[in-house]
Tab-separated table of C-alpha atoms in Angstrom:
chain	number	residue	atom	x	y	z
A	1	MET	CA	-25.555	-57.077	-96.826
A	2	SER	CA	-22.427	-55.596	-98.350
A	3	ASP	CA	-22.066	-53.370	-101.447
A	4	HIS	CA	-20.051	-56.144	-103.097
A	5	SER	CA	-22.678	-58.814	-102.530
A	6	ILE	CA	-25.443	-56.489	-103.703
A	7	LYS	CA	-23.637	-55.700	-106.899
A	8	ASN	CA	-22.962	-59.397	-107.540
A	9	ALA	CA	-26.553	-60.425	-106.883
A	10	TYR	CA	-28.087	-57.808	-109.115
A	11	ARG	CA	-25.626	-58.375	-111.889
A	12	ARG	CA	-27.084	-61.863	-111.995
A	13	TYR	CA	-30.645	-60.513	-111.834
A	14	ALA	CA	-30.293	-57.720	-114.437
A	15	GLY	CA	-31.177	-59.813	-117.455
A	16	VAL	CA	-34.178	-61.554	-115.895
A	17	TYR	CA	-35.401	-59.074	-113.299
A	18	ASP	CA	-38.323	-57.770	-115.340
A	19	ARG	CA	-39.639	-61.257	-116.086
A	20	LEU	CA	-39.216	-62.389	-112.478
A	21	PHE	CA	-40.608	-59.373	-110.632
A	22	GLY	CA	-42.420	-57.192	-113.152
A	23	SER	CA	-45.983	-58.365	-112.493
A	24	VAL	CA	-45.323	-59.398	-108.904
A	25	PHE	CA	-44.379	-55.871	-107.834
A	26	ALA	CA	-46.653	-53.921	-110.265
A	27	GLU	CA	-49.321	-52.786	-107.775
A	28	GLY	CA	-46.792	-51.420	-105.285
A	29	ARG	CA	-44.919	-49.563	-108.021
A	30	ARG	CA	-48.115	-48.026	-109.376
A	31	LYS	CA	-49.322	-46.834	-105.961
A	32	ALA	CA	-45.881	-45.486	-105.030
A	33	VAL	CA	-45.713	-43.523	-108.256
A	34	GLU	CA	-49.203	-42.126	-107.696
A	35	LEU	CA	-48.170	-40.855	-104.238
A	36	GLY	CA	-44.910	-39.493	-105.661
A	37	THR	CA	-46.644	-37.499	-108.412
A	38	ALA	CA	-49.572	-36.248	-106.403
A	39	GLU	CA	-47.897	-32.771	-106.499
A	40	PRO	CA	-47.785	-31.499	-110.095
A	41	GLY	CA	-44.284	-30.863	-111.379
A	42	ALA	CA	-42.581	-32.617	-108.503
A	43	ARG	CA	-38.838	-33.205	-108.603
A	44	ILE	CA	-38.533	-36.943	-107.733
A	45	LEU	CA	-35.650	-39.214	-106.889
A	46	GLU	CA	-36.185	-42.960	-107.113
A	47	VAL	CA	-33.688	-44.772	-104.940
A	48	GLY	CA	-32.845	-48.216	-106.215
A	49	VAL	CA	-34.422	-47.553	-109.601
A	50	GLY	CA	-33.097	-50.897	-110.905
A	51	THR	CA	-34.136	-51.639	-114.508
A	52	GLY	CA	-36.558	-48.687	-114.511
A	53	LEU	CA	-39.779	-50.653	-114.497
A	54	SER	CA	-41.551	-47.723	-112.840
A	55	LEU	CA	-40.169	-44.956	-115.008
A	56	PRO	CA	-42.855	-45.044	-117.761
A	57	GLU	CA	-45.565	-44.568	-115.085
A	58	TYR	CA	-44.464	-41.136	-113.885
A	59	GLY	CA	-46.654	-38.301	-115.131
A	60	ASN	CA	-48.164	-35.021	-113.867
A	61	GLY	CA	-45.181	-33.087	-115.152
A	62	ALA	CA	-42.736	-34.838	-112.846
A	63	GLU	CA	-38.998	-34.512	-113.251
A	64	VAL	CA	-37.508	-37.879	-112.347
A	65	TYR	CA	-34.018	-38.966	-111.392
A	66	GLY	CA	-32.887	-42.487	-110.486
A	67	ILE	CA	-29.946	-44.013	-108.654
A	68	ASP	CA	-28.871	-47.536	-108.164
A	69	LEU	CA	-25.746	-49.406	-106.945
A	70	SER	CA	-25.824	-51.827	-109.884
A	71	GLU	CA	-24.501	-50.626	-113.227
A	72	PRO	CA	-25.983	-53.635	-115.135
A	73	MET	CA	-29.484	-52.839	-113.724
A	74	LEU	CA	-29.079	-49.170	-114.590
A	75	GLN	CA	-28.040	-49.981	-118.158
A	76	LYS	CA	-31.411	-51.735	-118.557
A	77	ALA	CA	-33.111	-48.594	-117.243
A	78	ARG	CA	-31.197	-46.385	-119.669
A	79	GLU	CA	-32.227	-48.639	-122.519
A	80	ARG	CA	-35.854	-48.361	-121.407
A	81	VAL	CA	-35.677	-44.564	-121.313
A	82	GLU	CA	-34.234	-44.445	-124.832
A	83	ARG	CA	-36.612	-47.079	-126.229
A	84	GLU	CA	-39.720	-45.492	-124.756
A	85	GLY	CA	-38.751	-41.808	-125.171
A	86	LEU	CA	-39.165	-41.035	-121.452
A	87	GLU	CA	-38.283	-37.335	-121.539
A	88	HIS	CA	-39.351	-36.779	-117.929
A	89	VAL	CA	-36.403	-38.942	-116.748
A	90	LYS	CA	-33.583	-36.432	-116.362
A	91	GLY	CA	-30.816	-38.606	-115.005
A	92	LEU	CA	-29.818	-42.147	-113.996
A	93	CYS	CA	-26.570	-42.781	-112.282
A	94	VAL	CA	-24.673	-45.260	-110.078
A	95	MET	CA	-24.798	-44.044	-106.533
A	96	ASN	CA	-24.933	-45.460	-103.005
A	97	ALA	CA	-28.327	-44.709	-101.378
A	98	GLU	CA	-26.616	-44.440	-97.979
A	99	ALA	CA	-24.321	-41.593	-99.115
A	100	THR	CA	-25.480	-39.688	-102.217
A	101	SER	CA	-23.836	-36.672	-103.772
A	102	PHE	CA	-27.037	-34.624	-103.911
A	103	ALA	CA	-27.343	-31.294	-102.045
A	104	ASP	CA	-29.630	-30.893	-99.056
A	105	ALA	CA	-33.356	-30.584	-99.931
A	106	SER	CA	-32.857	-31.399	-103.593
A	107	PHE	CA	-36.163	-33.253	-104.142
A	108	ASP	CA	-39.863	-32.823	-103.463
A	109	THR	CA	-40.248	-36.632	-103.132
A	110	VAL	CA	-37.913	-39.514	-102.615
A	111	VAL	CA	-39.224	-42.981	-103.487
A	112	ALA	CA	-37.628	-46.265	-102.438
A	113	MET	CA	-39.238	-49.317	-103.946
A	114	TYR	CA	-38.085	-52.805	-102.856
A	115	VAL	CA	-34.717	-51.491	-101.700
A	116	VAL	CA	-34.862	-50.999	-97.898
A	117	SER	CA	-34.008	-54.620	-97.129
A	118	VAL	CA	-31.301	-54.575	-99.804
A	119	VAL	CA	-29.019	-51.833	-98.426
A	120	GLY	CA	-26.375	-52.610	-95.797
A	121	ASN	CA	-27.562	-49.942	-93.339
A	122	PRO	CA	-31.263	-48.969	-93.660
A	123	ALA	CA	-31.051	-46.379	-90.882
A	124	ARG	CA	-28.293	-44.551	-92.730
A	125	MET	CA	-30.314	-44.717	-95.941
A	126	PHE	CA	-33.372	-43.184	-94.259
A	127	ARG	CA	-31.224	-40.367	-92.862
A	128	GLU	CA	-29.846	-39.681	-96.338
A	129	MET	CA	-33.330	-39.763	-97.898
A	130	ALA	CA	-34.522	-37.248	-95.316
A	131	ARG	CA	-31.478	-35.006	-95.965
A	132	ILE	CA	-32.003	-34.799	-99.739
A	133	CYS	CA	-35.790	-34.461	-99.500
A	134	LYS	CA	-37.258	-31.010	-98.875
A	135	PRO	CA	-38.590	-30.376	-95.347
A	136	GLY	CA	-42.227	-31.429	-95.415
A	137	GLY	CA	-41.681	-33.318	-98.606
A	138	ASN	CA	-42.754	-36.924	-99.273
A	139	ILE	CA	-40.825	-40.140	-98.711
A	140	VAL	CA	-42.543	-43.260	-100.147
A	141	VAL	CA	-41.370	-46.758	-99.318
A	142	VAL	CA	-42.503	-50.102	-100.700
A	143	ASN	CA	-40.880	-53.174	-99.158
A	144	HIS	CA	-41.247	-56.680	-97.884
A	145	PHE	CA	-40.949	-57.037	-94.090
A	146	ALA	CA	-40.543	-60.081	-91.897
A	147	SER	CA	-43.788	-61.987	-91.606
A	148	SER	CA	-45.667	-62.295	-88.298
A	149	HIS	CA	-46.955	-65.719	-89.430
A	150	TRP	CA	-44.920	-68.421	-87.640
A	151	ALA	CA	-44.412	-70.567	-90.767
A	152	LEU	CA	-43.334	-67.695	-93.035
A	153	ASP	CA	-41.214	-66.230	-90.308
A	154	ALA	CA	-39.388	-69.617	-90.022
A	155	VAL	CA	-38.739	-69.728	-93.768
A	156	GLU	CA	-37.473	-66.096	-93.809
A	157	ARG	CA	-35.148	-66.734	-90.886
A	158	ALA	CA	-33.810	-69.832	-92.630
A	159	PHE	CA	-32.893	-67.757	-95.723
A	160	ALA	CA	-31.429	-64.888	-93.709
A	161	PRO	CA	-27.881	-66.397	-93.567
A	162	ILE	CA	-27.709	-66.312	-97.364
A	163	SER	CA	-28.878	-62.724	-97.801
A	164	ASN	CA	-25.687	-61.847	-99.554
A	165	LEU	CA	-26.439	-64.508	-102.144
A	166	ILE	CA	-30.119	-63.814	-102.810
A	167	GLY	CA	-29.640	-60.055	-102.796
A	168	PHE	CA	-31.945	-58.945	-99.986
A	169	ARG	CA	-32.512	-59.462	-96.279
A	170	PRO	CA	-35.732	-61.463	-95.811
A	171	ASP	CA	-35.976	-60.946	-92.056
A	172	TYR	CA	-35.942	-57.092	-91.948
A	173	SER	CA	-38.873	-56.245	-89.671
A	174	MET	CA	-41.466	-53.540	-89.757
A	175	ASP	CA	-40.347	-52.493	-86.260
A	176	GLU	CA	-36.834	-51.906	-87.542
A	177	MET	CA	-38.183	-49.843	-90.416
A	178	LEU	CA	-40.263	-47.702	-88.049
A	179	GLU	CA	-37.270	-47.126	-85.795
A	180	ASP	CA	-34.912	-46.422	-88.656
A	181	ALA	CA	-37.208	-43.959	-90.539
A	182	ARG	CA	-37.951	-41.521	-87.651
A	183	LEU	CA	-40.330	-39.578	-89.908
A	184	THR	CA	-44.007	-38.660	-89.663
A	185	LEU	CA	-46.221	-41.446	-91.117
A	186	VAL	CA	-49.076	-40.290	-93.374
A	187	SER	CA	-50.491	-43.628	-94.489
A	188	ALA	CA	-49.648	-47.286	-94.914
A	189	GLU	CA	-51.205	-50.305	-96.571
A	190	ARG	CA	-50.425	-53.799	-97.769
A	191	VAL	CA	-49.825	-54.194	-101.490
A	192	ASN	CA	-49.055	-56.827	-104.175
A	193	TRP	CA	-49.839	-60.500	-104.132
A	194	PHE	CA	-51.368	-61.750	-100.848
A	195	GLY	CA	-50.556	-58.379	-99.209
A	196	TYR	CA	-47.045	-59.640	-98.644
A	197	TRP	CA	-45.466	-56.203	-99.068
A	198	HIS	CA	-46.164	-52.836	-97.433
A	199	LEU	CA	-46.357	-49.341	-98.811
A	200	ALA	CA	-45.692	-46.536	-96.381
A	201	HIS	CA	-45.984	-42.785	-97.063
A	202	PHE	CA	-44.020	-40.456	-94.819
A	203	HIS	CA	-43.726	-36.699	-94.582
A	204	ASN	CA	-40.201	-35.508	-94.126
A	205	VAL	CA	-40.875	-34.191	-90.599
A	206	PRO	CA	-38.572	-35.563	-87.943
A	207	VAL	CA	-40.081	-36.760	-84.702
A	208	GLN	CA	-38.767	-36.382	-81.182
A	209	SER	CA	-39.907	-39.545	-79.323
A	210	THR	CA	-37.678	-42.640	-79.284
A	211	ALA	CA	-40.668	-45.046	-79.372
A	212	PRO	CA	-41.242	-46.204	-82.942
A	213	GLN	CA	-45.043	-45.940	-82.729
A	214	ALA	CA	-44.990	-42.388	-81.382
A	215	GLN	CA	-42.168	-41.370	-83.740
A	216	LEU	CA	-44.286	-42.025	-86.808
A	217	GLY	CA	-47.581	-40.631	-85.603
A	218	GLY	CA	-49.115	-44.085	-85.858
A	219	ALA	CA	-48.968	-47.601	-84.503
A	220	TYR	CA	-47.901	-51.010	-85.705
A	221	LEU	CA	-50.701	-53.307	-84.651
A	222	GLY	CA	-50.980	-57.048	-85.439
A	223	GLY	CA	-48.848	-56.909	-88.552
A	224	ARG	CA	-50.295	-53.719	-89.983
A	225	LEU	CA	-49.680	-49.994	-89.709
A	226	GLU	CA	-52.229	-47.512	-88.451
A	227	ALA	CA	-51.528	-43.935	-89.586
A	228	ASP	CA	-52.194	-40.901	-87.463
A	229	PRO	CA	-55.797	-39.814	-88.238
A	230	GLU	CA	-54.615	-36.189	-88.532
A	231	HIS	CA	-52.448	-37.180	-91.520
A	232	ALA	CA	-54.698	-39.839	-93.037
């Protein structure tokens, strides 16, 4: 995935994104927002905010900022903020999630919904999310990962060569996410239709081990994540 291909893909999606993915992704968005706003008055950054479908759902006194690489998608988000009077949304701007302009420890929570398999370098994005999140803060990820089912896996691999065209990488695996994140896992669950997506909640606490399972205080077992009981 390149920045150019991402921008092209989501320029095409901007006008129809809400109709295509609004209800499909609704459960994951709602649960991610609930985790992100568990702390009253949290300062939250939503990475890959897109058309702002999640923005009306933030409450609990949150102060919300959003970034996205696609200006057409962000324009839809700005229109939503204006139309719905979303005063808790403090800023929306074009920015690369792999290299933001925010200072260290700027946010209590960083949320990335349906964006990990879109960026060119997920490991770099996770490092940046950890940098701008306060130590011990929350990082919430919702994403599709490569299926462990042989038939779905075959389909995803078949579409992988045209990732630049469809706007996301369908064969990004859970193991890669675990290795890239290198944070302490609090909880994880399947969400949305047929449990085809995962929601993972991390604390911004780096881990020392190089083994993905140990890194995150949990294990990836048979297509699902098991969180460390101490953090569950």
